[in-house]
Short mmCIF file of C-alpha atoms in Angstrom, two decimals:
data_model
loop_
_atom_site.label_atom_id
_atom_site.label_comp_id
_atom_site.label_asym_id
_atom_site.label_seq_id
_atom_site.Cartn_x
_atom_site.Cartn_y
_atom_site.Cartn_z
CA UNK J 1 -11.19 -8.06 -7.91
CA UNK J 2 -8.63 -7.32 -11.02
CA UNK J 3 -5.27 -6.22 -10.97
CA UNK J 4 -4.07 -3.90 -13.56
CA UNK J 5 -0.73 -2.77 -14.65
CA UNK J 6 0.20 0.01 -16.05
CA UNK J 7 4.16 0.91 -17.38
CA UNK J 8 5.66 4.24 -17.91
CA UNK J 9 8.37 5.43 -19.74
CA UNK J 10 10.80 8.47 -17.85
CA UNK J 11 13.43 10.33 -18.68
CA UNK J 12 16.85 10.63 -17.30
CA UNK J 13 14.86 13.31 -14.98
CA UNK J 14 12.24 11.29 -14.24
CA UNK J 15 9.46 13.26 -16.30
CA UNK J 16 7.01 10.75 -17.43
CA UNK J 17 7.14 10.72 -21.63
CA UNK J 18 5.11 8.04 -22.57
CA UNK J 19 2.21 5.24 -20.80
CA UNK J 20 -0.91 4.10 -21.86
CA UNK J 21 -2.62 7.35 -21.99
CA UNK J 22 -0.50 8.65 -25.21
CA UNK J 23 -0.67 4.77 -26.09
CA UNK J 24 -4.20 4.81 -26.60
CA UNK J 25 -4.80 8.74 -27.83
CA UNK J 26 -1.67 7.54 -30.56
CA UNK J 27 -3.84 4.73 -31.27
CA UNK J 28 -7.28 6.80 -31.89
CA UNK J 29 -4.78 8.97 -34.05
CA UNK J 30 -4.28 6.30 -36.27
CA UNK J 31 -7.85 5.01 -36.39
CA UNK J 32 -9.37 8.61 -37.10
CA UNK J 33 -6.39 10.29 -38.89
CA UNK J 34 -6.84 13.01 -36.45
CA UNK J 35 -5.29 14.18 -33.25
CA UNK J 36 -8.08 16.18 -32.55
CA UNK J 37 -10.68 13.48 -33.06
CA UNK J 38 -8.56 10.79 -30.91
CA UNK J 39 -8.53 13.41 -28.20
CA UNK J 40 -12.28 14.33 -28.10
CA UNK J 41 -12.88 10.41 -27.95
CA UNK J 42 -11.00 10.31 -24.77
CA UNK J 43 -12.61 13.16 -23.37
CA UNK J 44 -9.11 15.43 -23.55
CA UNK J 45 -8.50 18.66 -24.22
CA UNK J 46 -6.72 19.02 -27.97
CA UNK J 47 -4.30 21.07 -25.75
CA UNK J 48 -3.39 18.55 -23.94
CA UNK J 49 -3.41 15.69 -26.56
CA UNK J 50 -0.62 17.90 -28.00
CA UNK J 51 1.66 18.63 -25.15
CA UNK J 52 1.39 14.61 -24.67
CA UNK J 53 2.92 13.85 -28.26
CA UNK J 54 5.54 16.51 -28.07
CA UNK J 55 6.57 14.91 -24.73
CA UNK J 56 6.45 11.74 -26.05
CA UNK J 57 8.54 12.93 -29.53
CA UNK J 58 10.84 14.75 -26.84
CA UNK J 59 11.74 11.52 -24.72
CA UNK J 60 11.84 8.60 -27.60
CA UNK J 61 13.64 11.58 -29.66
CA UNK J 62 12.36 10.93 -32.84
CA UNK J 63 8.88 12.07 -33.90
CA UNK J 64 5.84 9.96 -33.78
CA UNK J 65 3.21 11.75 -35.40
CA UNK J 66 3.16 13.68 -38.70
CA UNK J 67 0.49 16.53 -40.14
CA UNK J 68 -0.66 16.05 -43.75
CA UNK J 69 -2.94 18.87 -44.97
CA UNK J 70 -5.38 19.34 -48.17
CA UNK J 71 -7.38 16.60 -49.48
CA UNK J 72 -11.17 15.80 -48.83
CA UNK J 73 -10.76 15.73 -45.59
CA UNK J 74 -8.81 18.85 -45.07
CA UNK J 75 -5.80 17.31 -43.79
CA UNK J 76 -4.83 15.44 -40.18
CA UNK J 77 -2.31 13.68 -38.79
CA UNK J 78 -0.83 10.30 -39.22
CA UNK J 79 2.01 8.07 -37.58
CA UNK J 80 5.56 7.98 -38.68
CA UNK J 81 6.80 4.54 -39.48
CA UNK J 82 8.78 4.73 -36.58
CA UNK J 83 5.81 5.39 -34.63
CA UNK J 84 3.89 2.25 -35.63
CA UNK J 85 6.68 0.58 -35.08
CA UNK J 86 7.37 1.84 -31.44
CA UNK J 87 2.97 1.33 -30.79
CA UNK J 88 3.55 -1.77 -32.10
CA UNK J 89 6.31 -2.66 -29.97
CA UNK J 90 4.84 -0.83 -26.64
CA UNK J 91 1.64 -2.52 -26.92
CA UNK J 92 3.19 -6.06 -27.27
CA UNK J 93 6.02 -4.94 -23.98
CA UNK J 94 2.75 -3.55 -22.08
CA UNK J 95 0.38 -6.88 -22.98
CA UNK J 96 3.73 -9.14 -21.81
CA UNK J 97 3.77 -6.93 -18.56
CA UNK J 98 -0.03 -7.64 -17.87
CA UNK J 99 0.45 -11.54 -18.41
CA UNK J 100 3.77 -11.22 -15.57
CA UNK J 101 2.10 -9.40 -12.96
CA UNK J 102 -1.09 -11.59 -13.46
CA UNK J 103 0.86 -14.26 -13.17
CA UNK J 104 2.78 -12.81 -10.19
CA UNK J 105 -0.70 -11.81 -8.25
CA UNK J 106 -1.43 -15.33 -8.09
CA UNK J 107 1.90 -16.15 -6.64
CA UNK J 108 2.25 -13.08 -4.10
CA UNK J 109 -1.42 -13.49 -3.24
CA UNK J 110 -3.11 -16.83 -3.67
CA UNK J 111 -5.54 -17.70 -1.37
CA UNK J 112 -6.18 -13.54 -0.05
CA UNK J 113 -8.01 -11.24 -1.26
CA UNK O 1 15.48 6.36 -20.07
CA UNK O 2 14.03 4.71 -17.71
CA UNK O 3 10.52 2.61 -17.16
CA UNK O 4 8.03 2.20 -13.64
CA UNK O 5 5.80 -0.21 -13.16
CA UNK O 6 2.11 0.52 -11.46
CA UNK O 7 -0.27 -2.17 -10.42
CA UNK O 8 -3.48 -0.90 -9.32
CA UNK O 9 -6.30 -2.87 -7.68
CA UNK O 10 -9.84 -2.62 -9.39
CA UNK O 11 -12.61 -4.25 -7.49
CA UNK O 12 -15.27 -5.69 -9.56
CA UNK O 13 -16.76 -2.44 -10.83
CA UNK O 14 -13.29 -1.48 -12.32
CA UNK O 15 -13.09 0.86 -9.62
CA UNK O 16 -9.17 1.75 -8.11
CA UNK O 17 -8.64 0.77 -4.68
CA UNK O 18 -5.37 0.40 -4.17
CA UNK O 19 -2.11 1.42 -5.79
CA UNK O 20 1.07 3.25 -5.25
CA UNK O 21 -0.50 6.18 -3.32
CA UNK O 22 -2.47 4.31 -1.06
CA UNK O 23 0.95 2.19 -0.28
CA UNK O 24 3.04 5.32 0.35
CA UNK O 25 0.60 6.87 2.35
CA UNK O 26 0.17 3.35 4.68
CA UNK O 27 3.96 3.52 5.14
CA UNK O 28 4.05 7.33 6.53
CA UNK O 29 1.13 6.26 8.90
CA UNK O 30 3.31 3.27 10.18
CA UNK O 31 6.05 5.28 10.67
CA UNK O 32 4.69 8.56 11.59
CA UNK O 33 2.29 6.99 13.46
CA UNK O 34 -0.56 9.42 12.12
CA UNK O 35 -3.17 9.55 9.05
CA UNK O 36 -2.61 13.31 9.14
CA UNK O 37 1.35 13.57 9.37
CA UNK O 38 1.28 11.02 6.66
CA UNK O 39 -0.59 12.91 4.31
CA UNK O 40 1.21 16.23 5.02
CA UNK O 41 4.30 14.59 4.22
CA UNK O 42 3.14 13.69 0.88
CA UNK O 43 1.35 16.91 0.24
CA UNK O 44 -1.83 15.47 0.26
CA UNK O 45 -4.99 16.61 1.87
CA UNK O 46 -6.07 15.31 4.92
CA UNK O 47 -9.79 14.74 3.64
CA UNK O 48 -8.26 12.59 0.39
CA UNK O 49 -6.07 10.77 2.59
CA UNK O 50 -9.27 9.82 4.97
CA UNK O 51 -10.79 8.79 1.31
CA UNK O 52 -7.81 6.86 0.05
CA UNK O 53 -7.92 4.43 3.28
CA UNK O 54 -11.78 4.05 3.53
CA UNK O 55 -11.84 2.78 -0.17
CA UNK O 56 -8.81 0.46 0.29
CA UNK O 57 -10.60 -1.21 3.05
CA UNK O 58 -13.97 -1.13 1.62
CA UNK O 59 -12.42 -2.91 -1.50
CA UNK O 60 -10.14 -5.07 0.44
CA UNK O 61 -13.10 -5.96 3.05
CA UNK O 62 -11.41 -5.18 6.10
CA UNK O 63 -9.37 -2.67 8.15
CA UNK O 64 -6.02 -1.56 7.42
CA UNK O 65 -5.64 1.04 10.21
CA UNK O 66 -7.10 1.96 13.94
CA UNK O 67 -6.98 5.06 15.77
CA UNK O 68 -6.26 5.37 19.18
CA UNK O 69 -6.86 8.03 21.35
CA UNK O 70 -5.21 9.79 23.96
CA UNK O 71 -1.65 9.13 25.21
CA UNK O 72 1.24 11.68 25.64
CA UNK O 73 1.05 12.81 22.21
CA UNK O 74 -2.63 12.58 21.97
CA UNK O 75 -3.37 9.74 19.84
CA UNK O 76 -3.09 8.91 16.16
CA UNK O 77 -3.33 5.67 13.84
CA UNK O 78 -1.91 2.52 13.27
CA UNK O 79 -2.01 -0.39 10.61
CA UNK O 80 -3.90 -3.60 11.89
CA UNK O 81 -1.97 -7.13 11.52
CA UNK O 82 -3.93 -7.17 8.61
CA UNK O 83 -2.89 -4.00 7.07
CA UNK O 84 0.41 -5.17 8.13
CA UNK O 85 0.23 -8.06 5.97
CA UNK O 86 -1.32 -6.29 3.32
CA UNK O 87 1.95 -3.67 2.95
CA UNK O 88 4.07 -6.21 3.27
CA UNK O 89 2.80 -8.59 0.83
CA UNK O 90 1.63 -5.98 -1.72
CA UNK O 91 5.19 -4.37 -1.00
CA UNK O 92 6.91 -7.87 -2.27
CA UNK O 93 4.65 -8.08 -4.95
CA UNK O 94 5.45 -4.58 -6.42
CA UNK O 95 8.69 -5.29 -6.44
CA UNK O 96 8.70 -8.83 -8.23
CA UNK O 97 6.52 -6.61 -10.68
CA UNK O 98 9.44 -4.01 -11.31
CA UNK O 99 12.03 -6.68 -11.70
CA UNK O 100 9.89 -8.66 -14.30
CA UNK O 101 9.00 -5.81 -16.36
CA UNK O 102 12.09 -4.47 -16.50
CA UNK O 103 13.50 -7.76 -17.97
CA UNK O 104 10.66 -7.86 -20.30
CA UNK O 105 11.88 -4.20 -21.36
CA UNK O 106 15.25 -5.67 -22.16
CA UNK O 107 13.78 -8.22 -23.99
CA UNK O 108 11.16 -6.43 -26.10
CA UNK O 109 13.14 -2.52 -26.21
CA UNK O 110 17.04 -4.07 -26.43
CA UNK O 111 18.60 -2.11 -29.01
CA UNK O 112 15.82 0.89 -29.28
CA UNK O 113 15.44 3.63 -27.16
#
């Protein structure tokens, strides 16, 4: 048995913007160069991939994502420097929040399953 | 802005069997005193409800509710002592959760948005 935590960002309305399902499609963005080609990995619809970032863009209110287009590879998408920064920064927040609740689970229930 | 903490139970497989919906769900049954009333409340079916429960106890390895039958108003469930427990504990673990991740929010997002 594992535990597994997962954070999520919400606005003043409580709409979920951002958790580790952008996290990791932002993260195939910047491996690929491609919104498109982070979403098929992850088996989601391009649709959908979108209407994530512009959520995301929408809560943090800055943007995280920008398109380039031309070149060999007929253009893509890339991260802002303010979105590495914020990955960055959520993926460090998110690991810390793993090790506490690990660490927590042992506490709350040591010696149960 | 604000952030929410899940923690989710994977059994060995990596399978979910417990989380935030199976908790809420528990906690209508102990105070509605029925699987069924429960679920409505949450607008959940019935049949996903009976599903949530069976895999909880499968990965958990025992019961967390009982049915009883018959009475003035014609039966229902309950939680075991050991579902009991289980709420309560998981419950005060949730919350220690919350409380440490927010702090670790202050600590890694002060400043940012």
């Amino acid at each position: 048995m594992k535990i597994t935590t997962k954070v999520l960002f919400l606005d003043d309305d409580g709409q979920r913007f951002f958790g580790d399902g952008p996290y990791q499609l932002l993260l195939g963005l910047e491996k690929t160069g491609s919104l498109r080609q982070a979403a098929a990995e992850m088996g989601m619809a391009y649709s959908k991939a979108l209407r994530l970032v512009k959520q995301a863009e929408k809560g943090l209110g800055y943007a995280l994502t920008a398109r380039h287009i031309g070149g060999t590879a007929g253009g893509g998408s890339r991260l802002t420097p303010q979105g590495k920064e914020f990955l960055q920064r959520y993926g460090a927040y998110k690991a810390a929040c793993e090790q506490a609740d690990a660490q927590l689970y042992l506490e709350y229930f040591s010696g149960q399953r």
